[in-house]
Tab-separated table of C-alpha atoms in Angstrom:
chain	number	residue	atom	x	y	z
A	1	UNK	CA	10.145	19.626	-13.983
A	2	UNK	CA	9.446	17.899	-10.665
A	3	UNK	CA	11.852	18.894	-7.898
A	4	UNK	CA	12.368	15.592	-6.076
A	5	UNK	CA	13.597	15.575	-2.494
A	6	UNK	CA	16.318	13.006	-1.762
A	7	UNK	CA	14.643	9.917	-0.323
A	8	UNK	CA	16.594	7.476	1.847
A	9	UNK	CA	14.870	4.375	0.467
A	10	UNK	CA	13.813	1.187	2.210
A	11	UNK	CA	16.038	-1.847	2.777
A	12	UNK	CA	15.075	-4.999	0.861
A	13	UNK	CA	13.940	-6.589	4.095
A	14	UNK	CA	10.656	-6.849	5.949
A	15	UNK	CA	8.789	-4.093	7.743
A	16	UNK	CA	5.509	-3.994	9.644
A	17	UNK	CA	2.621	-1.564	9.801
A	18	UNK	CA	3.258	0.344	13.008
A	19	UNK	CA	0.689	0.303	15.804
A	20	UNK	CA	1.274	2.247	19.060
A	21	UNK	CA	0.718	-0.904	21.139
A	22	UNK	CA	3.935	-2.306	19.612
A	23	UNK	CA	6.115	0.698	20.449
A	24	UNK	CA	7.789	-0.841	23.512
A	25	UNK	CA	8.446	-4.149	21.760
A	26	UNK	CA	9.980	-2.454	18.735
A	27	UNK	CA	12.232	-0.237	20.817
A	28	UNK	CA	13.335	-3.147	23.017
A	29	UNK	CA	13.889	-5.876	20.414
A	30	UNK	CA	12.672	-5.404	16.821
A	31	UNK	CA	14.125	-8.748	15.738
A	32	UNK	CA	13.759	-9.109	11.953
A	33	UNK	CA	11.721	-5.895	11.548
A	34	UNK	CA	13.888	-3.548	9.490
A	35	UNK	CA	11.453	-0.699	8.772
A	36	UNK	CA	7.999	0.608	9.636
A	37	UNK	CA	4.984	1.935	7.780
A	38	UNK	CA	2.559	4.510	9.149
A	39	UNK	CA	-0.765	5.770	7.825
A	40	UNK	CA	-0.266	9.432	6.953
A	41	UNK	CA	-3.619	10.577	8.283
A	42	UNK	CA	-2.749	9.384	11.815
A	43	UNK	CA	0.224	11.771	12.026
A	44	UNK	CA	-0.957	15.066	10.593
A	45	UNK	CA	-1.219	16.738	13.997
A	46	UNK	CA	1.328	19.089	15.521
A	47	UNK	CA	2.386	17.246	18.653
A	48	UNK	CA	1.492	14.894	21.462
A	49	UNK	CA	2.517	11.322	22.143
A	50	UNK	CA	1.948	10.011	18.563
A	51	UNK	CA	4.374	12.531	17.070
A	52	UNK	CA	6.913	12.069	19.877
A	53	UNK	CA	6.869	8.294	19.418
A	54	UNK	CA	7.142	8.624	15.648
A	55	UNK	CA	10.197	10.872	15.981
A	56	UNK	CA	11.827	8.314	18.289
A	57	UNK	CA	11.044	5.483	15.870
A	58	UNK	CA	12.299	7.483	12.887
A	59	UNK	CA	15.669	7.822	14.614
A	60	UNK	CA	15.984	4.012	14.543
A	61	UNK	CA	13.958	2.793	11.548
A	62	UNK	CA	13.331	3.890	7.959
A	63	UNK	CA	9.694	4.980	7.740
A	64	UNK	CA	7.265	4.446	4.863
A	65	UNK	CA	4.250	6.789	4.754
A	66	UNK	CA	1.093	5.204	3.371
A	67	UNK	CA	-1.826	7.486	2.564
A	68	UNK	CA	-5.439	6.349	2.790
A	69	UNK	CA	-7.330	9.613	2.293
A	70	UNK	CA	-6.238	11.374	-0.899
A	71	UNK	CA	-8.916	9.779	-3.106
A	72	UNK	CA	-6.562	9.667	-6.099
A	73	UNK	CA	-9.308	8.237	-8.296
A	74	UNK	CA	-12.062	10.630	-7.244
A	75	UNK	CA	-13.802	12.824	-9.794
A	76	UNK	CA	-13.487	15.935	-7.615
A	77	UNK	CA	-10.247	17.935	-7.377
A	78	UNK	CA	-7.831	16.781	-4.698
A	79	UNK	CA	-8.247	18.374	-1.283
A	80	UNK	CA	-5.537	21.061	-1.137
A	81	UNK	CA	-5.701	21.298	2.659
A	82	UNK	CA	-5.107	17.545	2.917
A	83	UNK	CA	-2.206	17.829	0.475
A	84	UNK	CA	-0.754	20.609	2.604
A	85	UNK	CA	-0.895	18.475	5.728
A	86	UNK	CA	0.694	15.590	3.852
A	87	UNK	CA	3.511	17.839	2.613
A	88	UNK	CA	4.152	19.089	6.151
A	89	UNK	CA	4.428	15.514	7.442
A	90	UNK	CA	6.782	14.447	4.647
A	91	UNK	CA	8.922	17.577	5.017
A	92	UNK	CA	9.768	17.004	8.680
A	93	UNK	CA	9.775	13.191	8.641
A	94	UNK	CA	11.593	12.714	5.301
A	95	UNK	CA	10.171	9.198	4.852
A	96	UNK	CA	11.877	6.553	2.802
A	97	UNK	CA	8.788	6.234	0.574
A	98	UNK	CA	5.286	7.621	0.190
A	99	UNK	CA	2.423	5.571	-1.263
A	100	UNK	CA	-1.309	5.773	-1.930
A	101	UNK	CA	-4.098	3.555	-3.273
A	102	UNK	CA	-5.583	3.339	-6.729
A	103	UNK	CA	-9.067	4.072	-5.387
A	104	UNK	CA	-11.559	6.804	-4.571
A	105	UNK	CA	-13.263	7.702	-1.298
A	106	UNK	CA	-14.914	11.114	-1.833
A	107	UNK	CA	-18.255	12.128	-3.297
A	108	UNK	CA	-19.569	15.703	-3.433
A	109	UNK	CA	-18.573	17.093	-0.034
A	110	UNK	CA	-18.560	13.730	1.770
A	111	UNK	CA	-15.734	11.328	2.638
A	112	UNK	CA	-16.497	7.601	2.488
A	113	UNK	CA	-14.502	5.462	4.880
A	114	UNK	CA	-13.569	2.972	2.191
A	115	UNK	CA	-11.251	2.516	-0.787
A	116	UNK	CA	-13.571	2.082	-3.758
A	117	UNK	CA	-12.684	0.685	-7.205
A	118	UNK	CA	-12.477	2.467	-10.549
A	119	UNK	CA	-13.395	1.648	-14.141
A	120	UNK	CA	-10.233	1.311	-16.199
A	121	UNK	CA	-10.903	3.704	-19.067
A	122	UNK	CA	-8.979	6.405	-20.906
A	123	UNK	CA	-10.929	9.094	-19.052
A	124	UNK	CA	-10.079	7.533	-15.682
A	125	UNK	CA	-6.445	7.201	-16.712
A	126	UNK	CA	-6.275	10.903	-17.605
A	127	UNK	CA	-7.854	11.922	-14.294
A	128	UNK	CA	-5.699	9.703	-12.093
A	129	UNK	CA	-2.539	10.768	-13.936
A	130	UNK	CA	-3.385	14.441	-13.315
A	131	UNK	CA	-3.921	13.722	-9.635
A	132	UNK	CA	-0.647	11.820	-9.325
A	133	UNK	CA	1.190	14.702	-11.002
A	134	UNK	CA	-0.430	17.101	-8.541
A	135	UNK	CA	0.538	14.987	-5.524
A	136	UNK	CA	4.127	14.497	-6.648
A	137	UNK	CA	4.485	18.209	-7.406
A	138	UNK	CA	2.981	19.207	-4.060
A	139	UNK	CA	5.124	16.959	-1.859
A	140	UNK	CA	8.211	16.981	-4.083
A	141	UNK	CA	8.507	13.204	-3.958
A	142	UNK	CA	7.942	10.256	-6.215
A	143	UNK	CA	4.931	8.340	-4.963
A	144	UNK	CA	4.094	4.662	-5.203
A	145	UNK	CA	0.600	3.618	-6.302
A	146	UNK	CA	-0.937	0.432	-4.890
A	147	UNK	CA	-3.009	-2.067	-6.858
A	148	UNK	CA	-6.425	-2.499	-5.210
A	149	UNK	CA	-8.344	-5.522	-3.982
A	150	UNK	CA	-11.516	-5.724	-6.072
A	151	UNK	CA	-14.880	-7.410	-5.740
A	152	UNK	CA	-16.537	-6.378	-9.011
A	153	UNK	CA	-15.751	-5.088	-12.493
A	154	UNK	CA	-17.259	-2.204	-14.428
A	155	UNK	CA	-19.099	-2.657	-17.702
A	156	UNK	CA	-17.313	0.347	-19.248
A	157	UNK	CA	-13.786	-0.871	-18.415
A	158	UNK	CA	-11.665	-0.909	-21.576
A	159	UNK	CA	-8.282	-2.114	-20.303
A	160	UNK	CA	-7.028	-4.553	-17.714
A	161	UNK	CA	-5.599	-3.434	-14.380
A	162	UNK	CA	-1.962	-4.154	-15.193
A	163	UNK	CA	-2.157	-2.155	-18.430
A	164	UNK	CA	-3.777	0.712	-16.516
A	165	UNK	CA	-1.111	0.739	-13.783
A	166	UNK	CA	1.749	0.437	-16.279
A	167	UNK	CA	0.366	3.393	-18.251
A	168	UNK	CA	0.168	5.500	-15.081
A	169	UNK	CA	3.756	4.681	-14.128
A	170	UNK	CA	4.982	5.472	-17.641
A	171	UNK	CA	3.038	8.727	-17.868
A	172	UNK	CA	3.697	10.189	-14.428
A	173	UNK	CA	6.990	8.617	-13.371
A	174	UNK	CA	5.357	7.249	-10.234
A	175	UNK	CA	6.410	3.905	-8.837
A	176	UNK	CA	4.137	1.011	-7.957
A	177	UNK	CA	3.341	-0.762	-4.719
A	178	UNK	CA	2.496	-4.397	-5.416
A	179	UNK	CA	0.110	-5.835	-2.838
A	180	UNK	CA	0.341	-9.594	-3.347
A	181	UNK	CA	-2.629	-10.328	-1.107
A	182	UNK	CA	-4.730	-7.906	-3.168
A	183	UNK	CA	-3.714	-9.763	-6.327
A	184	UNK	CA	-4.772	-13.077	-4.802
A	185	UNK	CA	-8.063	-11.685	-3.462
A	186	UNK	CA	-8.993	-10.049	-6.780
A	187	UNK	CA	-7.999	-13.104	-8.821
A	188	UNK	CA	-10.039	-15.412	-6.581
A	189	UNK	CA	-13.087	-13.149	-6.638
A	190	UNK	CA	-13.046	-12.572	-10.382
A	191	UNK	CA	-11.712	-15.851	-11.708
A	192	UNK	CA	-8.469	-14.811	-13.330
A	193	UNK	CA	-4.919	-16.148	-12.953
A	194	UNK	CA	-2.884	-14.465	-10.204
A	195	UNK	CA	0.410	-15.787	-11.568
A	196	UNK	CA	-0.352	-14.416	-15.026
A	197	UNK	CA	-1.056	-11.037	-13.394
A	198	UNK	CA	2.405	-11.098	-11.781
A	199	UNK	CA	3.973	-12.169	-15.085
A	200	UNK	CA	2.443	-9.138	-16.836
A	201	UNK	CA	3.075	-6.623	-14.039
A	202	UNK	CA	5.773	-3.935	-14.620
A	203	UNK	CA	7.958	-5.319	-11.843
A	204	UNK	CA	10.807	-2.887	-12.525
A	205	UNK	CA	8.551	-0.086	-11.213
A	206	UNK	CA	7.818	-1.850	-7.904
A	207	UNK	CA	9.298	-0.037	-4.915
A	208	UNK	CA	7.468	-1.921	-2.180
A	209	UNK	CA	5.485	-5.129	-1.693
A	210	UNK	CA	2.632	-5.713	0.747
A	211	UNK	CA	1.463	-8.930	2.401
A	212	UNK	CA	-1.633	-9.254	4.566
A	213	UNK	CA	-4.424	-11.535	5.640
A	214	UNK	CA	-7.892	-11.954	4.176
A	215	UNK	CA	-11.225	-13.427	5.277
A	216	UNK	CA	-13.271	-16.016	3.388
A	217	UNK	CA	-16.941	-15.173	2.902
A	218	UNK	CA	-19.671	-15.770	0.309
A	219	UNK	CA	-21.734	-13.467	-1.883
A	220	UNK	CA	-25.533	-13.387	-2.136
A	221	UNK	CA	-25.439	-16.362	-4.515
A	222	UNK	CA	-23.306	-18.421	-2.096
A	223	UNK	CA	-20.229	-18.101	-4.289
A	224	UNK	CA	-16.867	-17.801	-2.471
A	225	UNK	CA	-15.808	-14.223	-1.795
A	226	UNK	CA	-12.501	-13.120	-0.251
A	227	UNK	CA	-12.335	-9.908	1.792
A	228	UNK	CA	-9.081	-7.973	2.143
A	229	UNK	CA	-9.355	-7.579	5.925
A	230	UNK	CA	-5.737	-7.281	7.149
A	231	UNK	CA	-6.993	-9.119	10.197
A	232	UNK	CA	-5.061	-12.391	10.317
A	233	UNK	CA	-1.876	-14.151	9.230
A	234	UNK	CA	-0.855	-14.270	5.592
A	235	UNK	CA	-2.569	-17.262	3.962
A	236	UNK	CA	-0.561	-20.159	2.518
A	237	UNK	CA	-1.451	-19.473	-1.159
A	238	UNK	CA	-0.464	-15.807	-0.702
A	239	UNK	CA	2.929	-16.905	0.635
A	240	UNK	CA	3.296	-19.086	-2.462
A	241	UNK	CA	2.374	-16.178	-4.757
A	242	UNK	CA	4.817	-13.926	-2.879
A	243	UNK	CA	7.617	-16.469	-3.347
A	244	UNK	CA	6.792	-16.549	-7.069
A	245	UNK	CA	6.784	-12.743	-7.228
A	246	UNK	CA	10.147	-12.345	-5.512
A	247	UNK	CA	11.696	-15.018	-7.721
A	248	UNK	CA	10.650	-12.953	-10.750
A	249	UNK	CA	11.150	-9.415	-9.431
A	250	UNK	CA	14.125	-9.844	-7.125
A	251	UNK	CA	14.174	-8.711	-3.516
A	252	UNK	CA	11.835	-5.838	-2.684
A	253	UNK	CA	11.061	-4.120	0.634
A	254	UNK	CA	8.130	-6.106	2.004
A	255	UNK	CA	5.492	-5.049	4.501
A	256	UNK	CA	3.405	-7.219	6.801
A	257	UNK	CA	0.027	-5.452	7.080
A	258	UNK	CA	-2.229	-6.142	10.065
A	259	UNK	CA	-4.853	-3.476	10.768
A	260	UNK	CA	-7.787	-5.231	12.473
A	261	UNK	CA	-7.751	-7.668	15.414
A	262	UNK	CA	-4.124	-6.608	15.843
A	263	UNK	CA	-2.077	-9.253	17.706
A	264	UNK	CA	0.828	-8.852	20.081
A	265	UNK	CA	4.174	-7.921	18.579
A	266	UNK	CA	5.715	-11.456	18.577
A	267	UNK	CA	3.075	-12.602	16.063
A	268	UNK	CA	4.073	-9.858	13.625
A	269	UNK	CA	7.730	-10.595	14.282
A	270	UNK	CA	7.147	-14.218	13.249
A	271	UNK	CA	5.442	-13.133	10.008
A	272	UNK	CA	8.377	-10.810	9.276
A	273	UNK	CA	10.815	-13.665	9.900
A	274	UNK	CA	8.961	-15.809	7.366
A	275	UNK	CA	9.061	-13.070	4.723
A	276	UNK	CA	12.764	-12.464	5.339
A	277	UNK	CA	13.454	-16.162	4.797
A	278	UNK	CA	12.032	-15.767	1.281
A	279	UNK	CA	13.831	-12.490	0.618
A	280	UNK	CA	17.266	-13.408	1.931
A	281	UNK	CA	18.350	-15.940	-0.745
A	282	UNK	CA	17.277	-13.539	-3.497
A	283	UNK	CA	18.866	-10.475	-1.889
A	284	UNK	CA	21.986	-12.616	-1.485
């Protein structure tokens, strides 16, 4: 049986992805920002300014740890050294939540700096479930698994993404992280209904919601293609889909993601204010 550490949980308000350039602004006047998310791999060292700042922030804000390097969907065994570093971080920080991506980023002995998609098959389901069990056992915490942004589908896929994620949550006891921008990007790229995806999603398992920006591009045949860039404000149709999601799911801790072309803190504070305005009437 999994020995779960007590986890403080996130408030059903808005957080932002923490960047060191925003440290002074957050400590002086966080405004509507109620919690912070960090990328685990940036804080696996033993000291220095990043760890000192994180400890100071953790004394004031609930912290969500978001992993980007476990390669949950990879065919190779999980990296035990990486898991050990992740456990060490979670042990001393005691984050409110820990999450990872439904993706892979390793091949043979190499690490690919990307989050790559998976075919949704029974074999993939078995492999990812084993990896989730291993992660949860190693860190002693329930993890959240994030739905990906996708740009293609696999010919050997035998189930849809929602069915795949629901099966993982049921089998492993993990929670889910619902990235609304990823839903919109994938639906636009592949021609399916984003609202129907939300309707089918196991919303009771959702422990966190993400919002971010995307870029509009085109593929080699000049067809529209959206890229999950996290490099600009949340787009109007994503705000609409988020409002729809919260109306169905109830209030959920919501993150504003902004990882490229990062603006000054007031811009993120404004995005957080907008998300809180949607959450507040539902949280009531």
